[in-house]
Amino acid sequence: MDFTYDDEQVALRDAVRGLVRKAYGDFEERRRTTREDPGFSEKLWAQLAEMGLLGLPFSEDDGGVGAGPVEVGIVAHELGRVLAPEPYLASVVLAGGLVAATGTPEQRAELLGALSAGEVLLALAHQEPGSRWAPAASAVTAREEGGSWTLTGVKEPVAHGARADVLVVTAALPDGGTGAFVVAPDADGVTREGYPTYDGGRAARLSLSGTPATPLGEPGADVTDSIAAVLDTARVVAGHEALGAMEVALATTTEYLKNRKQFGVPLNTFQALNFRAADMYVSLELAQSVVHWATMVLATGDGDRSADAAARAGLQVSRAGRHIGQEAIQLHGGIAMTAEYSVGSYTAHLHVLEQLLGDGQHHLAALAGTVADHEVLDPLAAS
Amino acid sequence: MQLELSAEDQAFREEMRTFFTTQVPQSIRDTVANGRELTKEQFVENQRILNAAGLAVPHWPEEWGGRGWSDLRRHLWLEEMQRAYVPAPLAFNANMIGPVIAHFGTSSQKERFLPATANLDIWWSQGFSEPDAGSDLASLRTTAVRDGDHFVVNGQKTWTTLGQHGDWIFTLVRTDPDVKKQAGISMLLIDMTSPGLEVRPIELIDGSHEVNEVWFEDVRVPADLLVGELNGGWTIAKFLLGNERVGVAPVGAIKRALGRAKELAGPLLDDPLTRARVAGLENELLALELTALRVAAHSSEGAPHPASSVLKLKGTELQQAVSELVLDLAGPRALGAADATGSDLPEWARRSAPTYLNLRKASIYGGSNEIQRQIIARTILGL
């Protein structure tokens, strides 16, 4: 049992930290970038590709690097620290993850190779208006006629759906289950309406009407389990992103408490404020333990355990994110209400991560369903 | 990063599990399982069994019965002990005065006290707190004045846990009233049968007699029972209170209590609100356990891990929250007195309120949770 990074992982962290600090070390730079479409820096995206970070989770046969969830988590953590708006989670982890899980070897090589190289941006169109993080699709339906497939219905919100070069779309299959498809944005019947999300990110409404689509993997195969597994992986990766964001939100808050003066003294003269910052630290440490553990569970490749661990990490991070995000604003006071100051955006982004992948109550409900299945939890139990 | 225990640590864990579940009398384990008070004889019998097997004081120097285990192994040892309802070795002996004498004592003090302390041939009591020296321990007023080969001690100690069983008491006394308060304190070992020493019981809110006042009136203490330097007692006190990295939070005991609560809940566990409450507690407990593992696995020798305060703070809160859950599960059945003979109400329900009330102490003793927040704010966050 080991909760530390090895030398190579530390080097990866330092390299990513250096790169994203150059891009967004000045918070104003992030504001500028997110004001205009596509809402992120194509230049930084290309640099991430050059460093091999976009292909991190994919096998070398698929054009990737063949690293594991630990390395992906390291990247996400660093992106989270500066609130990098690049679509790493949306494109690499979610869309790329589903292609890796369901595509044929040819599809994987083509799509993931291009994604890894930064040539093609993928987006996953899975959520539907009214659905709450279910792994199955229902509002978009797939039809097959003479070996050709078409999709009809609306997907929304689709993270980075307006900028994507290729859409990975899930749809209800004619004979039940959910299939995954590749859709070209310029195909017949596609309408995309992009918009900024409240944290400066990007999402879109995607409407499909008899749109031609290519099944990922075996045509007609139900991939609901693969979707669920990709969502679980993304939850843990998002946990790392959230840890990075919470770490900086707390550090920004403690710096402010030391420097801001009221009544002629620094704010950290007041114990009521210091104690609340101490509680934020407690929340952060506890969340970090669960996220790192869940990452190691993911690395075992055991699907059932991973689903459980992802829900546990999701719940812990949700609780911590709300606590730290809300307190970071309150302890700053009015300045944190301004868009110019970073802390409010950190809080907003922590919420966006929940809405993308499931909030604390969603995970708690899942866990409540399994309380009678075990006497006590044993996080070190062998599978 | 690695999830699994090494094969050696896994084998160690199995060995501990087997020992604790087969070598400690069932009657002692049942007493703990049912939340009843252990008798002095049970404490002594248990500790002698552990000591004979080298499992009472594994963290002491090897010369005096220590085992040279890693912190992780000590964590596993303690977890398995708690899991099997085996009482821990008496903390005053094993965790407090033993390590102090081993570190600061003279060779004759070591010879005289350490083997007897490990074997619970001597039952130690703690004489630190006073009516006007709680969290502000350094303001203690019990005096020791040199008189030839003796110190003469006058004053009052309080909150002396299980002092009614005590043979000896380790005390902090004021030996120099004219210097900064921390600089005038010494540690003395005092035979509790000395003339002028009196133990008076304090009845607690749960009806128990767990703590005592200890009064000293012209108690003569041989000068060779001074531990460490004259006026060096504050250093010893800090060593004693601050060097713990393992066992700061009784994770195993809380897990066991929560597991048992689920069992006792019966049909109440079908209630969605109860299930959600249990699931939430299980998740927080998982986060605590994983944090304890992180601290145990990655502490640098000697220095307390900064997250130790997190463990104390969160550990006591969860311990209390689980006792509150059990109280709520008992409902009206909690009104039956714990020692009622003519009651049909189950014993666990009748013990639930006393246990809940008793555990309010957990966030007060050993450095109250407000002190822990102060430590986090000051030493970790630099506030």
PDB file of C-alpha atoms in Angstrom, chain A residues 169-351:
ATOM      1  CA  VAL A 169     -23.386   9.998 -29.461  1.00  0.00           C
ATOM      2  CA  THR A 170     -25.265   7.480 -27.348  1.00  0.00           C
ATOM      3  CA  ALA A 171     -28.744   6.379 -28.390  1.00  0.00           C
ATOM      4  CA  ALA A 172     -31.492   3.941 -27.438  1.00  0.00           C
ATOM      5  CA  LEU A 173     -31.298   0.872 -29.684  1.00  0.00           C
ATOM      6  CA  PRO A 174     -34.344  -0.493 -31.516  1.00  0.00           C
ATOM      7  CA  ASP A 175     -34.157  -3.792 -29.634  1.00  0.00           C
ATOM      8  CA  GLY A 176     -33.362  -2.262 -26.242  1.00  0.00           C
ATOM      9  CA  GLY A 177     -30.144  -1.168 -24.631  1.00  0.00           C
ATOM     10  CA  THR A 178     -27.928   1.767 -25.516  1.00  0.00           C
ATOM     11  CA  GLY A 179     -25.530   1.972 -28.426  1.00  0.00           C
ATOM     12  CA  ALA A 180     -22.642   4.350 -29.118  1.00  0.00           C
ATOM     13  CA  PHE A 181     -22.214   6.048 -32.481  1.00  0.00           C
ATOM     14  CA  VAL A 182     -19.863   8.337 -34.310  1.00  0.00           C
ATOM     15  CA  VAL A 183     -21.528  11.350 -35.904  1.00  0.00           C
ATOM     16  CA  ALA A 184     -19.926  13.966 -38.141  1.00  0.00           C
ATOM     17  CA  PRO A 185     -21.024  17.478 -37.161  1.00  0.00           C
ATOM     18  CA  ASP A 186     -21.784  18.339 -40.778  1.00  0.00           C
ATOM     19  CA  ALA A 187     -23.964  15.276 -41.361  1.00  0.00           C
ATOM     20  CA  ASP A 188     -27.588  15.653 -42.431  1.00  0.00           C
ATOM     21  CA  GLY A 189     -30.033  16.700 -39.756  1.00  0.00           C
ATOM     22  CA  VAL A 190     -27.423  17.969 -37.252  1.00  0.00           C
ATOM     23  CA  THR A 191     -28.034  21.284 -35.503  1.00  0.00           C
ATOM     24  CA  ARG A 192     -25.618  22.541 -32.844  1.00  0.00           C
ATOM     25  CA  GLU A 193     -26.166  25.512 -30.571  1.00  0.00           C
ATOM     26  CA  GLY A 194     -23.145  26.266 -28.420  1.00  0.00           C
ATOM     27  CA  TYR A 195     -23.142  28.458 -25.305  1.00  0.00           C
ATOM     28  CA  PRO A 196     -20.921  29.279 -22.335  1.00  0.00           C
ATOM     29  CA  THR A 197     -21.598  27.557 -19.033  1.00  0.00           C
ATOM     30  CA  TYR A 198     -21.635  29.580 -15.801  1.00  0.00           C
ATOM     31  CA  ASP A 199     -17.996  28.744 -15.033  1.00  0.00           C
ATOM     32  CA  GLY A 200     -16.733  29.954 -18.415  1.00  0.00           C
ATOM     33  CA  GLY A 201     -16.771  26.485 -19.974  1.00  0.00           C
ATOM     34  CA  ARG A 202     -18.635  25.497 -23.099  1.00  0.00           C
ATOM     35  CA  ALA A 203     -21.632  23.256 -23.764  1.00  0.00           C
ATOM     36  CA  ALA A 204     -24.122  22.777 -26.548  1.00  0.00           C
ATOM     37  CA  ARG A 205     -27.538  21.593 -27.524  1.00  0.00           C
ATOM     38  CA  LEU A 206     -27.240  18.929 -30.199  1.00  0.00           C
ATOM     39  CA  SER A 207     -30.293  18.114 -32.278  1.00  0.00           C
ATOM     40  CA  LEU A 208     -30.311  15.093 -34.574  1.00  0.00           C
ATOM     41  CA  SER A 209     -32.985  14.320 -37.146  1.00  0.00           C
ATOM     42  CA  GLY A 210     -32.520  11.171 -39.183  1.00  0.00           C
ATOM     43  CA  THR A 211     -28.798  11.813 -38.935  1.00  0.00           C
ATOM     44  CA  PRO A 212     -26.501   9.154 -40.413  1.00  0.00           C
ATOM     45  CA  ALA A 213     -24.294   7.588 -37.757  1.00  0.00           C
ATOM     46  CA  THR A 214     -21.622   4.890 -37.583  1.00  0.00           C
ATOM     47  CA  PRO A 215     -21.939   2.397 -34.747  1.00  0.00           C
ATOM     48  CA  LEU A 216     -18.914   2.187 -32.480  1.00  0.00           C
ATOM     49  CA  GLY A 217     -17.906  -1.465 -32.267  1.00  0.00           C
ATOM     50  CA  GLU A 218     -20.337  -4.164 -33.164  1.00  0.00           C
ATOM     51  CA  PRO A 219     -23.550  -2.642 -34.626  1.00  0.00           C
ATOM     52  CA  GLY A 220     -26.531  -2.994 -32.320  1.00  0.00           C
ATOM     53  CA  ALA A 221     -24.471  -3.982 -29.276  1.00  0.00           C
ATOM     54  CA  ASP A 222     -25.656  -2.692 -25.907  1.00  0.00           C
ATOM     55  CA  VAL A 223     -22.811  -0.664 -24.368  1.00  0.00           C
ATOM     56  CA  THR A 224     -24.607   0.610 -21.256  1.00  0.00           C
ATOM     57  CA  ASP A 225     -22.029  -1.037 -18.999  1.00  0.00           C
ATOM     58  CA  SER A 226     -19.187   0.597 -20.897  1.00  0.00           C
ATOM     59  CA  ILE A 227     -20.853   3.992 -20.577  1.00  0.00           C
ATOM     60  CA  ALA A 228     -21.271   3.418 -16.849  1.00  0.00           C
ATOM     61  CA  ALA A 229     -17.596   2.486 -16.534  1.00  0.00           C
ATOM     62  CA  VAL A 230     -16.480   5.547 -18.475  1.00  0.00           C
ATOM     63  CA  LEU A 231     -18.644   7.770 -16.261  1.00  0.00           C
ATOM     64  CA  ASP A 232     -17.090   6.164 -13.187  1.00  0.00           C
ATOM     65  CA  THR A 233     -13.586   6.793 -14.477  1.00  0.00           C
ATOM     66  CA  ALA A 234     -14.510  10.378 -15.289  1.00  0.00           C
ATOM     67  CA  ARG A 235     -15.886  10.865 -11.765  1.00  0.00           C
ATOM     68  CA  VAL A 236     -12.566   9.925 -10.258  1.00  0.00           C
ATOM     69  CA  VAL A 237     -10.614  12.071 -12.736  1.00  0.00           C
ATOM     70  CA  ALA A 238     -12.983  14.960 -12.010  1.00  0.00           C
ATOM     71  CA  GLY A 239     -12.213  14.313  -8.350  1.00  0.00           C
ATOM     72  CA  HIS A 240      -8.578  15.093  -9.061  1.00  0.00           C
ATOM     73  CA  GLU A 241      -9.532  18.222 -10.932  1.00  0.00           C
ATOM     74  CA  ALA A 242     -11.664  19.240  -7.955  1.00  0.00           C
ATOM     75  CA  LEU A 243      -8.801  18.542  -5.532  1.00  0.00           C
ATOM     76  CA  GLY A 244      -6.584  20.871  -7.504  1.00  0.00           C
ATOM     77  CA  ALA A 245      -9.272  23.548  -7.469  1.00  0.00           C
ATOM     78  CA  MET A 246     -10.014  23.128  -3.754  1.00  0.00           C
ATOM     79  CA  GLU A 247      -6.317  23.249  -2.886  1.00  0.00           C
ATOM     80  CA  VAL A 248      -5.942  26.605  -4.603  1.00  0.00           C
ATOM     81  CA  ALA A 249      -9.232  27.958  -3.258  1.00  0.00           C
ATOM     82  CA  LEU A 250      -8.027  27.184   0.263  1.00  0.00           C
ATOM     83  CA  ALA A 251      -4.538  28.599  -0.330  1.00  0.00           C
ATOM     84  CA  THR A 252      -6.010  31.770  -1.808  1.00  0.00           C
ATOM     85  CA  THR A 253      -8.277  32.092   1.201  1.00  0.00           C
ATOM     86  CA  THR A 254      -5.519  31.645   3.775  1.00  0.00           C
ATOM     87  CA  GLU A 255      -3.331  34.188   1.977  1.00  0.00           C
ATOM     88  CA  TYR A 256      -6.196  36.627   2.030  1.00  0.00           C
ATOM     89  CA  LEU A 257      -6.770  36.065   5.749  1.00  0.00           C
ATOM     90  CA  LYS A 258      -3.114  36.876   6.382  1.00  0.00           C
ATOM     91  CA  ASN A 259      -3.003  39.994   4.246  1.00  0.00           C
ATOM     92  CA  ARG A 260      -6.374  41.651   4.411  1.00  0.00           C
ATOM     93  CA  LYS A 261      -6.712  44.164   7.222  1.00  0.00           C
ATOM     94  CA  GLN A 262      -9.910  45.277   8.936  1.00  0.00           C
ATOM     95  CA  PHE A 263     -10.242  47.091  12.260  1.00  0.00           C
ATOM     96  CA  GLY A 264      -6.533  47.826  11.818  1.00  0.00           C
ATOM     97  CA  VAL A 265      -5.446  44.182  12.067  1.00  0.00           C
ATOM     98  CA  PRO A 266      -5.057  41.247   9.669  1.00  0.00           C
ATOM     99  CA  LEU A 267      -8.100  39.002   9.424  1.00  0.00           C
ATOM    100  CA  ASN A 268      -6.173  36.049  10.853  1.00  0.00           C
ATOM    101  CA  THR A 269      -6.295  37.860  14.180  1.00  0.00           C
ATOM    102  CA  PHE A 270      -9.838  36.514  14.407  1.00  0.00           C
ATOM    103  CA  GLN A 271     -10.108  32.935  15.593  1.00  0.00           C
ATOM    104  CA  ALA A 272     -13.632  32.549  14.220  1.00  0.00           C
ATOM    105  CA  LEU A 273     -12.187  32.887  10.716  1.00  0.00           C
ATOM    106  CA  ASN A 274      -9.096  30.735  11.299  1.00  0.00           C
ATOM    107  CA  PHE A 275     -11.169  27.867  12.625  1.00  0.00           C
ATOM    108  CA  ARG A 276     -13.318  27.885   9.520  1.00  0.00           C
ATOM    109  CA  ALA A 277     -10.208  27.734   7.368  1.00  0.00           C
ATOM    110  CA  ALA A 278      -9.001  24.789   9.492  1.00  0.00           C
ATOM    111  CA  ASP A 279     -12.259  22.987   8.771  1.00  0.00           C
ATOM    112  CA  MET A 280     -11.750  23.596   5.047  1.00  0.00           C
ATOM    113  CA  TYR A 281      -8.363  21.920   5.346  1.00  0.00           C
ATOM    114  CA  VAL A 282      -9.964  18.926   7.059  1.00  0.00           C
ATOM    115  CA  SER A 283     -12.450  18.569   4.207  1.00  0.00           C
ATOM    116  CA  LEU A 284      -9.665  18.763   1.643  1.00  0.00           C
ATOM    117  CA  GLU A 285      -7.456  16.136   3.302  1.00  0.00           C
ATOM    118  CA  LEU A 286     -10.332  13.679   3.675  1.00  0.00           C
ATOM    119  CA  ALA A 287     -11.428  14.144   0.062  1.00  0.00           C
ATOM    120  CA  GLN A 288      -7.880  13.674  -1.138  1.00  0.00           C
ATOM    121  CA  SER A 289      -7.601  10.349   0.659  1.00  0.00           C
ATOM    122  CA  VAL A 290     -10.748   8.996  -0.966  1.00  0.00           C
ATOM    123  CA  VAL A 291      -9.923  10.261  -4.466  1.00  0.00           C
ATOM    124  CA  HIS A 292      -6.436   8.757  -4.386  1.00  0.00           C
ATOM    125  CA  TRP A 293      -7.804   5.492  -3.084  1.00  0.00           C
ATOM    126  CA  ALA A 294     -10.501   5.414  -5.779  1.00  0.00           C
ATOM    127  CA  THR A 295      -7.806   5.997  -8.392  1.00  0.00           C
ATOM    128  CA  MET A 296      -5.936   2.954  -7.188  1.00  0.00           C
ATOM    129  CA  VAL A 297      -9.155   0.934  -7.221  1.00  0.00           C
ATOM    130  CA  LEU A 298      -9.733   2.016 -10.854  1.00  0.00           C
ATOM    131  CA  ALA A 299      -6.244   0.836 -11.698  1.00  0.00           C
ATOM    132  CA  THR A 300      -7.180  -2.686 -10.607  1.00  0.00           C
ATOM    133  CA  GLY A 301      -9.667  -2.813 -13.506  1.00  0.00           C
ATOM    134  CA  ASP A 302     -12.366  -4.370 -11.311  1.00  0.00           C
ATOM    135  CA  GLY A 303     -15.629  -2.840 -12.573  1.00  0.00           C
ATOM    136  CA  ASP A 304     -17.835  -3.395  -9.533  1.00  0.00           C
ATOM    137  CA  ARG A 305     -15.279  -2.079  -7.108  1.00  0.00           C
ATOM    138  CA  SER A 306     -14.562   0.855  -9.391  1.00  0.00           C
ATOM    139  CA  ALA A 307     -18.239   1.812  -9.515  1.00  0.00           C
ATOM    140  CA  ASP A 308     -18.437   1.737  -5.732  1.00  0.00           C
ATOM    141  CA  ALA A 309     -15.191   3.673  -5.333  1.00  0.00           C
ATOM    142  CA  ALA A 310     -16.254   6.285  -7.899  1.00  0.00           C
ATOM    143  CA  ALA A 311     -19.509   6.887  -6.032  1.00  0.00           C
ATOM    144  CA  ARG A 312     -17.610   7.206  -2.757  1.00  0.00           C
ATOM    145  CA  ALA A 313     -15.134   9.645  -4.240  1.00  0.00           C
ATOM    146  CA  GLY A 314     -17.993  11.545  -5.892  1.00  0.00           C
ATOM    147  CA  LEU A 315     -19.844  11.918  -2.600  1.00  0.00           C
ATOM    148  CA  GLN A 316     -16.776  12.967  -0.638  1.00  0.00           C
ATOM    149  CA  VAL A 317     -15.668  15.474  -3.267  1.00  0.00           C
ATOM    150  CA  SER A 318     -19.149  16.933  -3.565  1.00  0.00           C
ATOM    151  CA  ARG A 319     -19.362  17.547   0.181  1.00  0.00           C
ATOM    152  CA  ALA A 320     -15.831  18.955   0.307  1.00  0.00           C
ATOM    153  CA  GLY A 321     -16.288  21.079  -2.806  1.00  0.00           C
ATOM    154  CA  ARG A 322     -19.416  22.740  -1.530  1.00  0.00           C
ATOM    155  CA  HIS A 323     -17.912  23.320   1.885  1.00  0.00           C
ATOM    156  CA  ILE A 324     -14.641  24.733   0.591  1.00  0.00           C
ATOM    157  CA  GLY A 325     -16.221  26.647  -2.278  1.00  0.00           C
ATOM    158  CA  GLN A 326     -18.838  28.338  -0.145  1.00  0.00           C
ATOM    159  CA  GLU A 327     -16.455  29.148   2.695  1.00  0.00           C
ATOM    160  CA  ALA A 328     -13.787  30.464   0.329  1.00  0.00           C
ATOM    161  CA  ILE A 329     -16.241  33.120  -0.824  1.00  0.00           C
ATOM    162  CA  GLN A 330     -17.571  33.890   2.646  1.00  0.00           C
ATOM    163  CA  LEU A 331     -14.143  34.256   4.264  1.00  0.00           C
ATOM    164  CA  HIS A 332     -13.057  36.667   1.547  1.00  0.00           C
ATOM    165  CA  GLY A 333     -16.171  38.759   1.734  1.00  0.00           C
ATOM    166  CA  GLY A 334     -17.316  41.037  -1.065  1.00  0.00           C
ATOM    167  CA  ILE A 335     -14.190  40.793  -3.210  1.00  0.00           C
ATOM    168  CA  ALA A 336     -14.941  37.115  -3.926  1.00  0.00           C
ATOM    169  CA  MET A 337     -18.273  38.114  -5.461  1.00  0.00           C
ATOM    170  CA  THR A 338     -16.462  39.811  -8.318  1.00  0.00           C
ATOM    171  CA  ALA A 339     -15.733  38.025 -11.583  1.00  0.00           C
ATOM    172  CA  GLU A 340     -12.307  39.599 -11.598  1.00  0.00           C
ATOM    173  CA  TYR A 341     -11.237  37.770  -8.450  1.00  0.00           C
ATOM    174  CA  SER A 342     -10.531  34.054  -8.931  1.00  0.00           C
ATOM    175  CA  VAL A 343     -12.174  32.405  -5.959  1.00  0.00           C
ATOM    176  CA  GLY A 344     -15.775  32.623  -7.130  1.00  0.00           C
ATOM    177  CA  SER A 345     -14.866  30.919 -10.392  1.00  0.00           C
ATOM    178  CA  TYR A 346     -13.311  28.041  -8.466  1.00  0.00           C
ATOM    179  CA  THR A 347     -16.546  27.595  -6.602  1.00  0.00           C
ATOM    180  CA  ALA A 348     -18.517  27.708  -9.847  1.00  0.00           C
ATOM    181  CA  HIS A 349     -16.299  25.132 -11.498  1.00  0.00           C
ATOM    182  CA  LEU A 350     -16.571  22.739  -8.548  1.00  0.00           C
ATOM    183  CA  HIS A 351     -20.327  22.786  -9.091  1.00  0.00           C
TER     184      HIS A 351
END
